[in-house]
CSV table of C-alpha atoms in Angstrom, one decimal:
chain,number,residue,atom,x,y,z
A,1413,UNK,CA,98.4,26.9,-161.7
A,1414,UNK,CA,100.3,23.8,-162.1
A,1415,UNK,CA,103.7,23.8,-160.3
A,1416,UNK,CA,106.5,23.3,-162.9
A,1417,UNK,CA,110.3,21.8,-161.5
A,1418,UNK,CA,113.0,21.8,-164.0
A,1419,UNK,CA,115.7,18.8,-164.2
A,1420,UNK,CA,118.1,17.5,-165.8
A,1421,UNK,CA,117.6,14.6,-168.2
A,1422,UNK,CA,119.2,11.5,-166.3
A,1423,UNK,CA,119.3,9.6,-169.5
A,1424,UNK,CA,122.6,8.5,-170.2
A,1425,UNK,CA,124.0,9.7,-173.8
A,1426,UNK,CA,126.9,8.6,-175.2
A,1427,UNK,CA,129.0,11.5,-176.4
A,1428,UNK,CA,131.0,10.4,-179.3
A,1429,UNK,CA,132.1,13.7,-180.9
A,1430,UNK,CA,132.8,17.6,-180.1
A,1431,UNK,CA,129.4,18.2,-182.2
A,1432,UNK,CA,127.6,16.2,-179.6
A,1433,UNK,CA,128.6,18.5,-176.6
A,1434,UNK,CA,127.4,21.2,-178.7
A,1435,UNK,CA,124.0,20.2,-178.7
A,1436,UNK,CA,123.4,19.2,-175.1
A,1437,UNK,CA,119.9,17.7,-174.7
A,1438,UNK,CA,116.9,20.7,-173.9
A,1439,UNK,CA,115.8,20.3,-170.3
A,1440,UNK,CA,113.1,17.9,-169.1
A,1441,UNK,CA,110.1,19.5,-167.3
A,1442,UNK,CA,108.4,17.0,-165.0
A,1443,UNK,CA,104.9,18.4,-163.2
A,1444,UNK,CA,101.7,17.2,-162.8
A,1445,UNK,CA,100.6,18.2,-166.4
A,1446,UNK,CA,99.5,15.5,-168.5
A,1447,UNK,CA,102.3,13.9,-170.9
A,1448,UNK,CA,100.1,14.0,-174.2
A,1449,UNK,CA,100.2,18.4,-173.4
A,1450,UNK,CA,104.1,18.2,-173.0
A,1451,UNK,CA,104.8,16.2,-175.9
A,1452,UNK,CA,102.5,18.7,-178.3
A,1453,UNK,CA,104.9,21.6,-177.1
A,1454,UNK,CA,108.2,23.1,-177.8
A,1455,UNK,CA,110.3,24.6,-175.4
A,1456,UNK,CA,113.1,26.4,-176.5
A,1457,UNK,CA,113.6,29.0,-174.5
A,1458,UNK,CA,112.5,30.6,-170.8
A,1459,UNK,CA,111.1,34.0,-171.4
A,1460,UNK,CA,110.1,36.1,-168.4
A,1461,UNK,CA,106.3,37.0,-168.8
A,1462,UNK,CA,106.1,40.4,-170.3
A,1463,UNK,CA,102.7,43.0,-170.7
A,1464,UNK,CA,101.1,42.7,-174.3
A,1465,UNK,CA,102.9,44.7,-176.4
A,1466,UNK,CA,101.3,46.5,-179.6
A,1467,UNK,CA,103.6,45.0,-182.0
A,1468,UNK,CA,105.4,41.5,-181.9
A,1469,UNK,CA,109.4,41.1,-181.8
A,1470,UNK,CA,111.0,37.5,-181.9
A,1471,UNK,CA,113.3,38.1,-179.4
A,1472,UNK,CA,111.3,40.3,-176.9
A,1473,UNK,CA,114.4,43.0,-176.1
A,1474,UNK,CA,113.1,44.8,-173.5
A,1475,UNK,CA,115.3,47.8,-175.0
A,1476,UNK,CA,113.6,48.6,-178.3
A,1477,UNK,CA,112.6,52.4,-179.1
A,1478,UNK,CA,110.3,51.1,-181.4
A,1479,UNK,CA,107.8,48.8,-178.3
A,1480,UNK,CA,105.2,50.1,-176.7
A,1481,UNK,CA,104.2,48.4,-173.3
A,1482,UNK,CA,101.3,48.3,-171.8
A,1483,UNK,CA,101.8,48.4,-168.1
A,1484,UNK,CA,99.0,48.2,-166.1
A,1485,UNK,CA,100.3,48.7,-162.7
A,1486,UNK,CA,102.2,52.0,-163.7
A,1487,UNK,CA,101.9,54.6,-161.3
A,1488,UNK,CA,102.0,58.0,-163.5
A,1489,UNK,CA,100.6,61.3,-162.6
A,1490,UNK,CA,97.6,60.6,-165.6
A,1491,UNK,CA,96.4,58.0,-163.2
A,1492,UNK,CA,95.7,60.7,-160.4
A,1493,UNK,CA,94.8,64.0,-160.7
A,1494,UNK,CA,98.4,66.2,-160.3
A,1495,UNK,CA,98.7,69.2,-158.0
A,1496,UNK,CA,98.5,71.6,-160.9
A,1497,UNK,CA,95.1,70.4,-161.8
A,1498,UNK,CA,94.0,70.7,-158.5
A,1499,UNK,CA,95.1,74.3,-158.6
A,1500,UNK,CA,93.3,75.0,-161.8
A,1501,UNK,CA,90.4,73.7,-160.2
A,1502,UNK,CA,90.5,76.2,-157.6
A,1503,UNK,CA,91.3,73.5,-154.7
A,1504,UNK,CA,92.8,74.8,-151.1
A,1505,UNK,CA,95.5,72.2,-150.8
A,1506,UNK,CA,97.2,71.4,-147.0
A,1507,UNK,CA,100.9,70.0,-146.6
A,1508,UNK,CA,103.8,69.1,-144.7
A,1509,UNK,CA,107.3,69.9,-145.1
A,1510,UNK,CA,109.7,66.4,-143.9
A,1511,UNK,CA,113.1,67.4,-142.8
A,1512,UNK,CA,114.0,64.4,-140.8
A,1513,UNK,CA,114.2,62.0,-144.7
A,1514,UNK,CA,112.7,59.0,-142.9
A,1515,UNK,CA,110.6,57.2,-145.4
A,1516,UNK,CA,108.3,55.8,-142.7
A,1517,UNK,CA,107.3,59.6,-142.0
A,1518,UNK,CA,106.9,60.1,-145.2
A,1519,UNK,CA,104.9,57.0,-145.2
A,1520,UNK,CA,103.1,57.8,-142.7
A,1521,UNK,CA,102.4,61.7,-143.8
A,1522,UNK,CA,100.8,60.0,-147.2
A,1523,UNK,CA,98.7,57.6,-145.5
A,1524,UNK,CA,97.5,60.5,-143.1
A,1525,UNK,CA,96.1,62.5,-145.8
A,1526,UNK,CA,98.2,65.2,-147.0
A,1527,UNK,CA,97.7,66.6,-150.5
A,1528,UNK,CA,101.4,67.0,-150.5
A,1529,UNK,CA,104.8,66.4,-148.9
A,1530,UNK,CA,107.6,68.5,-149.5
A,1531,UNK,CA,110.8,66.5,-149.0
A,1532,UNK,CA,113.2,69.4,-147.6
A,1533,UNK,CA,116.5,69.5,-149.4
A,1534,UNK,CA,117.7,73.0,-148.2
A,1535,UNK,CA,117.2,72.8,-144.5
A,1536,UNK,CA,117.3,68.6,-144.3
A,1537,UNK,CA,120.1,66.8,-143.7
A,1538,UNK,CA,119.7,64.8,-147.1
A,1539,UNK,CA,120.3,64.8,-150.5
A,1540,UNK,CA,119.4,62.8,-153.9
A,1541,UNK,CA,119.3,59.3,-152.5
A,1542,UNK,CA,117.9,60.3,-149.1
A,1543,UNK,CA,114.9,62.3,-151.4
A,1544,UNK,CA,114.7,59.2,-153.6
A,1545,UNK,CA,113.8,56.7,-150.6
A,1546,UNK,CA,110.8,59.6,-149.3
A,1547,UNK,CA,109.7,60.0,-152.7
A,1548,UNK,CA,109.3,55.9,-153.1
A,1549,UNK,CA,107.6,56.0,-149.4
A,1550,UNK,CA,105.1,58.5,-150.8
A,1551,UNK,CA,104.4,56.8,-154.1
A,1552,UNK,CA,103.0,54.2,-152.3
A,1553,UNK,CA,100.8,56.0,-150.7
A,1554,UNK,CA,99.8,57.9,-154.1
A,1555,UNK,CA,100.5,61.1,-152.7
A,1556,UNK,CA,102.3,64.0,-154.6
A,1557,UNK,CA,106.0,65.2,-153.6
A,1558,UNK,CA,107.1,68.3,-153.7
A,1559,UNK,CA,111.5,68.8,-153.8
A,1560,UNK,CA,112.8,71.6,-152.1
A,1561,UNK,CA,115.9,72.4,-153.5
A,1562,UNK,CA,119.4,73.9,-151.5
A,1563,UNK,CA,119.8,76.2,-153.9
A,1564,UNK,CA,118.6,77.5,-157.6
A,1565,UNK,CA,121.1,75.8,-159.9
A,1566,UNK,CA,120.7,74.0,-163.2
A,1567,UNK,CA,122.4,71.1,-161.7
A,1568,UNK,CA,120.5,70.8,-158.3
A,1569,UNK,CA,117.4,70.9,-161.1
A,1570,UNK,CA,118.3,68.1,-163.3
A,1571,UNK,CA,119.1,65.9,-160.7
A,1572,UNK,CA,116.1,66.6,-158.8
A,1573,UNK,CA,113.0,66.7,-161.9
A,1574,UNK,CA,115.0,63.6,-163.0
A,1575,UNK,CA,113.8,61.2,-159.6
A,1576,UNK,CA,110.0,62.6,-160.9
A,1577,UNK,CA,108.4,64.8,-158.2
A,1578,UNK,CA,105.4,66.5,-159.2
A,1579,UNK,CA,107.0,70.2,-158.0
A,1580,UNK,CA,110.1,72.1,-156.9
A,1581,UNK,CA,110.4,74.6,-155.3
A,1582,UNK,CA,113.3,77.3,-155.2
A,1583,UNK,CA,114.6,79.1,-152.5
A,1584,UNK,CA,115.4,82.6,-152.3
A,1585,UNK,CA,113.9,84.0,-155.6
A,1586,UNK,CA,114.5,87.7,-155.7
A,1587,UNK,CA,113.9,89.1,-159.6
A,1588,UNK,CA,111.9,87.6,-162.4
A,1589,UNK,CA,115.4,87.1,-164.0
A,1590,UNK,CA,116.0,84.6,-161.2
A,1591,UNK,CA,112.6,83.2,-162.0
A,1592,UNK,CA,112.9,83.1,-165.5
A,1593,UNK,CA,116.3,80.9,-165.0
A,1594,UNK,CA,114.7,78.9,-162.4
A,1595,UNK,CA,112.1,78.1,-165.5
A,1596,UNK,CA,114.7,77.6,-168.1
A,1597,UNK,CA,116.8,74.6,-165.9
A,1598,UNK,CA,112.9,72.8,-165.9
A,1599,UNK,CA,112.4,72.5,-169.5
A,1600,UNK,CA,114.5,71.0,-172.3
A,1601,UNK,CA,115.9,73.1,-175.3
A,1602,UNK,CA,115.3,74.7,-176.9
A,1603,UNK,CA,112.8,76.2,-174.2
A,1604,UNK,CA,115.6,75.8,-171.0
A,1605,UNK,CA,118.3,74.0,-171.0
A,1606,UNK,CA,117.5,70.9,-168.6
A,1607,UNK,CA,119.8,68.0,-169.8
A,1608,UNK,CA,118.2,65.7,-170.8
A,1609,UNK,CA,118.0,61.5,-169.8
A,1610,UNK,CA,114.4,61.1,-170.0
A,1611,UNK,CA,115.0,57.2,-171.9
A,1612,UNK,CA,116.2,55.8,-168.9
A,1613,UNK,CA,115.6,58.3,-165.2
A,1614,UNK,CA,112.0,57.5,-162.8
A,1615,UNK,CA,110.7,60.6,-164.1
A,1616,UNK,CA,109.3,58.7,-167.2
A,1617,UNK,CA,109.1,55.7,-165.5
A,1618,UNK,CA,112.7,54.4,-166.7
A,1619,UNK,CA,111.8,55.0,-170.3
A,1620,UNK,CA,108.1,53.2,-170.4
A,1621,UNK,CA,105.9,56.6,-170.1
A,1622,UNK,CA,106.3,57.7,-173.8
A,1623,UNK,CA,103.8,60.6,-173.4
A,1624,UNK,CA,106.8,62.1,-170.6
A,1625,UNK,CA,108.0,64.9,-172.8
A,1626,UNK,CA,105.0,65.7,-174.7
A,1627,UNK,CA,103.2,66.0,-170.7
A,1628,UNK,CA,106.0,66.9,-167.9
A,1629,UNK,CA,105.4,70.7,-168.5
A,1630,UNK,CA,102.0,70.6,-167.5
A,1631,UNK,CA,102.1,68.5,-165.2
A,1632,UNK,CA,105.4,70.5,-163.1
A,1633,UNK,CA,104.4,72.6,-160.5
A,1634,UNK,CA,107.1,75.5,-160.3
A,1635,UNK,CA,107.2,77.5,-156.8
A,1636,UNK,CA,109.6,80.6,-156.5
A,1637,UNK,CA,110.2,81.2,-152.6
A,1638,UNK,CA,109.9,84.6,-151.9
A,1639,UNK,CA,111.7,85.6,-148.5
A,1640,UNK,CA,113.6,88.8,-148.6
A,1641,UNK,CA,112.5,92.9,-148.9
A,1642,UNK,CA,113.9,92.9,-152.5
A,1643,UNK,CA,111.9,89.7,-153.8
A,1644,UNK,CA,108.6,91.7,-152.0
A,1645,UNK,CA,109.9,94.7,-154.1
A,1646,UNK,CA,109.3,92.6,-157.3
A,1647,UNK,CA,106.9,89.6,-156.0
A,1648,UNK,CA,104.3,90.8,-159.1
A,1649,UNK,CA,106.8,90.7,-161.3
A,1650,UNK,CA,108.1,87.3,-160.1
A,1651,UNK,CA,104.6,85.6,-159.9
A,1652,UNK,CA,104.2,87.1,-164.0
A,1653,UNK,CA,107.1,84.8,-165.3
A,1654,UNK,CA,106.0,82.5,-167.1
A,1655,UNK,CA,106.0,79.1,-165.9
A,1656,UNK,CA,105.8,80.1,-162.1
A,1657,UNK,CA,102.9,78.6,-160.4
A,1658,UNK,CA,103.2,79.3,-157.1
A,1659,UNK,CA,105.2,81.7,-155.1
A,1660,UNK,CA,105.9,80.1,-151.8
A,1661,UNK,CA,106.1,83.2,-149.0
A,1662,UNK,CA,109.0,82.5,-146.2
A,1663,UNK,CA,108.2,84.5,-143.0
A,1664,UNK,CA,111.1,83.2,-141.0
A,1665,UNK,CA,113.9,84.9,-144.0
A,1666,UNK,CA,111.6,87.6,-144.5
A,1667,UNK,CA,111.9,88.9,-140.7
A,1668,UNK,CA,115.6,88.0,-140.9
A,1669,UNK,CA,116.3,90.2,-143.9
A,1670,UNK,CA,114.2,93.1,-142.5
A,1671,UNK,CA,116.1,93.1,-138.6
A,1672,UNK,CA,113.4,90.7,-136.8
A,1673,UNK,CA,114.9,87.5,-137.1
A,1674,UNK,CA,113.9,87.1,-133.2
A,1675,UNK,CA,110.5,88.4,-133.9
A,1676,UNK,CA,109.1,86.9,-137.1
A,1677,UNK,CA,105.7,87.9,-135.4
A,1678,UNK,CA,106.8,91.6,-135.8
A,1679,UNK,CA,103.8,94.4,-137.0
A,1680,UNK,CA,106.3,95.6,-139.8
A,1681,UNK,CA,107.2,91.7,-140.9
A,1682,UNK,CA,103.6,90.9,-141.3
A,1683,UNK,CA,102.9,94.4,-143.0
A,1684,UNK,CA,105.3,93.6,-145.3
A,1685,UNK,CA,104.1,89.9,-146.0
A,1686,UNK,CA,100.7,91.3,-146.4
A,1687,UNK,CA,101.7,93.9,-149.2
A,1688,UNK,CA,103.9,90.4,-151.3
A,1689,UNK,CA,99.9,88.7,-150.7
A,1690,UNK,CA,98.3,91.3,-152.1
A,1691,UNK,CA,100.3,91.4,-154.9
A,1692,UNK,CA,100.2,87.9,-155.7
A,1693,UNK,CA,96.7,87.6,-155.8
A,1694,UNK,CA,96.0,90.1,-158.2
A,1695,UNK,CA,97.8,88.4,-160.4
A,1696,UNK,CA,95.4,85.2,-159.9
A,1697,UNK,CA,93.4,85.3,-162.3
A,1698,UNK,CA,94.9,86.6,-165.2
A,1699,UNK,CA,97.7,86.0,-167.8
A,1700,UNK,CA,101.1,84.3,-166.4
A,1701,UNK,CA,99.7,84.6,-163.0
A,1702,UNK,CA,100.7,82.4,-160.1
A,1703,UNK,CA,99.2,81.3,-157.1
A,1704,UNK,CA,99.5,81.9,-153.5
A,1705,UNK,CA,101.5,79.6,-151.0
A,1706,UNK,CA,103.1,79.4,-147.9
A,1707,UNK,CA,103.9,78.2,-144.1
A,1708,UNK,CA,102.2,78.6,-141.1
A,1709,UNK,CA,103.2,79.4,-138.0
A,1710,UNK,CA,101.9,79.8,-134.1
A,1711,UNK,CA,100.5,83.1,-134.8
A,1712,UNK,CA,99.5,82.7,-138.2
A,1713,UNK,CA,97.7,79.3,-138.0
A,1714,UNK,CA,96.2,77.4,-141.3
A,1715,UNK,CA,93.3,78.8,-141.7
A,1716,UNK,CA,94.5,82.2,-141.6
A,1717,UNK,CA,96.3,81.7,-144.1
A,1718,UNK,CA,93.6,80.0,-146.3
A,1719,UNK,CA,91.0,82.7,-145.3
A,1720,UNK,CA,93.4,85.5,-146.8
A,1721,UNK,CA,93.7,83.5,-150.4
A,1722,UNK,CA,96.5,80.9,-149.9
A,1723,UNK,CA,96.2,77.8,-152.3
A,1724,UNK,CA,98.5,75.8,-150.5
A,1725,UNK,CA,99.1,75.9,-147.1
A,1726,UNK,CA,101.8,73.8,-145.6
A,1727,UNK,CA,101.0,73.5,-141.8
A,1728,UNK,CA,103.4,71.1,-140.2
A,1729,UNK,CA,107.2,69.7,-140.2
A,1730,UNK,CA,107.3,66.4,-139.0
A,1731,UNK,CA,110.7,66.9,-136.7
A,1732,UNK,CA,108.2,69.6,-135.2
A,1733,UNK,CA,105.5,67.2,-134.3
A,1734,UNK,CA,107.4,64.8,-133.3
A,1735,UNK,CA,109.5,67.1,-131.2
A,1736,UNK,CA,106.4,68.8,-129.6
A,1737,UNK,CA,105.0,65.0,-129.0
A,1738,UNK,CA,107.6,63.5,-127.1
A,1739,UNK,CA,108.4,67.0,-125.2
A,1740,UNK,CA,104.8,66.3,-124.1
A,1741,UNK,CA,105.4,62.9,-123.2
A,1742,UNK,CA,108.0,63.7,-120.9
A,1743,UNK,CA,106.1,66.1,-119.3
A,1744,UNK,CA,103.2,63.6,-118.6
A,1745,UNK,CA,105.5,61.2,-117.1
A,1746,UNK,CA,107.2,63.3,-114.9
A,1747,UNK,CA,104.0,65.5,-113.5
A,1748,UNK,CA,103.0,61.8,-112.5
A,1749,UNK,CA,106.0,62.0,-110.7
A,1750,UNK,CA,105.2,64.9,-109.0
A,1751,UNK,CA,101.8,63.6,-107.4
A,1752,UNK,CA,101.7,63.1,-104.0
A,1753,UNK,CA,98.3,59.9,-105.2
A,1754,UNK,CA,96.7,57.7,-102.5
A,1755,UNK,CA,96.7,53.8,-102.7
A,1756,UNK,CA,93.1,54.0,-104.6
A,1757,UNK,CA,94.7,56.4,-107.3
A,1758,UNK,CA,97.1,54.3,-107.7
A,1759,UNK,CA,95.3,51.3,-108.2
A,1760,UNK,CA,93.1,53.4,-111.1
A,1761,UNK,CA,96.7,54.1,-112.6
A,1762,UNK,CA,97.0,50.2,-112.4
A,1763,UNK,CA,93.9,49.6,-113.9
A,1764,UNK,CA,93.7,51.8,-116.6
A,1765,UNK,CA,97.3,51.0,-118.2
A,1766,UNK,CA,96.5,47.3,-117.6
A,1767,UNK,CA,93.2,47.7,-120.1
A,1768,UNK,CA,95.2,49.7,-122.4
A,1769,UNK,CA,97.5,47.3,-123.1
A,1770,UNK,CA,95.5,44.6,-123.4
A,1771,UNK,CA,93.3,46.4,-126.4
C-alpha cells in the first residue's frame, strides 16, 4: 500500500478578512500516487477504518444502539466451545487453580493445555484488576477462566460476571437457599437481581456482542463449593437448585469443620466426602442436576478422582509447582555440594553444562 504523508499547503494566501481564517485551506496529501487519482477525489475528512456495518450512517458514531458491527477478530465464547457445552457433552475436564495473579502463569497455564484456570480470589492476594490482567493473559491463549470469589455477595458477583469469565464459583455454600441467592446475583431481573451494565463492561465485549443477554445464561457455569458437615447434610438439595452446575467439593474446610484440619487424609473426612459424591451424582442425570467437581490432593490424586465420577478435576496450584520446583532445585544444587567427585567427574559436570548451554 502506498505510503501517504500529510502537510501543510506552503502556498502563500493572502488573508484579507475574518471569513478567510474560517475556511483554512484542506490539507495537501503528497505520496507517490499519481496526481490525475488525487485530483478525482475529495477529502474531507480522516475517518478511522471501521468493520462493514449492516446499515450506513454519515457520521460513523461508534456509539449508536441502532449499528451492528461485524468484528471479525472478536473473541466470544460462540467462537469456541464453552465449558458448559463440554459438560453437556460428557467431557472429563482438568484445571488449575492460580493464586499467585501473575498473568505470565496464567499465560503460561493456557498455553500448557488446561481446559480451565481458576483465577483464585478467596485465597489470592488479588482482586478485580489483578483478576482482570489473568483473565486478558488467558484470552489469549483461548482458554476458559473460571473466578473464584471471597465471598457470596451480590456485589462480589456483579463485579466479577461483569470482566466476562466463563464461571464462578462460590465458597462455602451450605443450603439450597444459599444456592438459590448465589443464582439470583448471576442473572438480571426479573430472574436475580445482577445490576446490570452489559452496554459498556468486557462481558459483551464493551457493548459489540448484541446476542450477550439473550446467551450469557447458558453459557455461565455456576459452581457452589461445598466444604462443611452441614452443606454435606444438604449437598442433594444444593446440586437440585436450579442453575447450579457444578458443586465444587473442598476437602481441606471439610476436615476443618469436622476436627481434622491436620489430617484432611482422615478415614471419617473421606467417608464423609464420599457420602456428598454419591449424592451428587445421582442427581446427574436428571432434572436440575449438577455435576461433580473438585481438588486433588497427595492422596487423592487426579485420576482418582476422575475414576469415582468427577467432571472437573482441578490438579495443580501454580504457587504449589513452583514451590515444589525450586525446593527441588535447591536440593539438586546442594547434594552436588555434598559429593566428595574426582577430577574426571568433574570434568563430566563441565562438559555436560557446557553442551546445555550451548543448545
Amino acid at each position: 500500500m502506498a505510503s501517504l504523508y500529510l502537510s501543510y499547503s506552503t502556498t502563500t494566501t493572502a488573508i484579507s478578512s475574518l471569513s478567510t481564517l474560517r475556511k483554512p485551506k484542506p490539507l495537501a496529501f503528497t505520496s507517490n500516487i499519481s496526481t490525475k487519482f488525487l485530483k478525482t477525489q475529495t477529502f474531507k475528512t480522516l475517518t478511522p477504518i471501521k468493520s462493514k456495518p449492516t446499515t450506513t450512517h454519515s457520521d460513523l458514531s461508534p456509539i449508536d444502539s441502532t449499528t451492528t458491527i461485524a468484528n471479525p477478530n472478536t473473541n466470544t465464547t460462540n467462537n469456541l466451545k464453552n465449558l458448559k457445552s463440554r459438560l453437556h457433552n460428557n467431557e472429563t475436564l482438568y484445571g488449575i487453580f492460580l493464586l499467585s495473579f501473575s498473568p505470565t502463569l496464567a499465560e503460561i497455564a493456557g498455553l500448557s493445555g488446561y481446559d480451565f484456570v481458576v483465577v483464585d480470589m478467596e485465597h489470592g492476594p488479588g482482586g478485580i484488576p489483578e483478576a482482570l490482567a489473568c483473565l486478558h493473559a488467558l484470552a489469549a491463549t483461548n482458554t476458559p477462566a473460571i473466578l473464584r470469589l471471597p465471598e457470596s455477595s451480590a456485589t462480589w458477583v456483579k463485579k466479577a460476571l461483569d470482566l466476562g469469565p466463563q464461571g464462578l464459583m462460590f465458597p462455602m455454600i451450605e443450603s439450597p437457599i444459599e444456592a438459590q441467592e448465589a443464582v439470583s446475583y448471576c442473572r438480571f431481573p426479573p430472574r436475580g437481581v445482577r445490576g446490570s451494565a452489559h452496554t459498556v463492561v468486557r462481558a459483551s465485549n464493551y457493548g459489540i456482542d448484541e446476542g450477550y443477554l439473550s446467551n450469557y445464561e447458558d453459557e455461565l457455569l455456576v459452581m457452589c463449593q461445598v466444604e462443611t458437615v452441614e452443606g454435606v447434610k444438604h449437598v442433594d438439595e444444593i446440586a437440585a437448585v436450579d442453575g447450579v452446575d457444578c458443586v465444587q467439593m473442598g476437602p481441606l474446610d471439610l476436615s476443618a469443620s469436622m476436627g481434622y484440619l491436620w489430617d484432611p487424609g482422615n478415614k471419617k473426612v473421606k467417608d464423609m466426602l464420599r457420602v456428598a459424591e454419591r449424592a451428587v451424582l445421582n442427581t446427574e442425570g436428571g432434572n436440575g442436576g449438577a455435576y461433580l467437581s473438585g481438588f486433588a490432593l497427595p492422596y487423592d490424586g487426579p485420576d482418582d478422582l476422575r475414576k469415582r465420577g468427577y467432571h472437573m478435576v482441578s490438579g495443580a496450584v501454580d504457587v504449589g509447582l513452583f514451590r515444589s520446583a525450586a525446593v527441588e532445585d535447591v536440593k539438586k544444587f546442594k547434594r552436588g555440594l555434598e559429593m566428595d567427585g574426582s577430577d574426571d567427574e568433574q570434568e563430566d559436570r563441565q562438559d555436560g553444562d557446557e553442551k546445555y548451554w550451548s543448545e
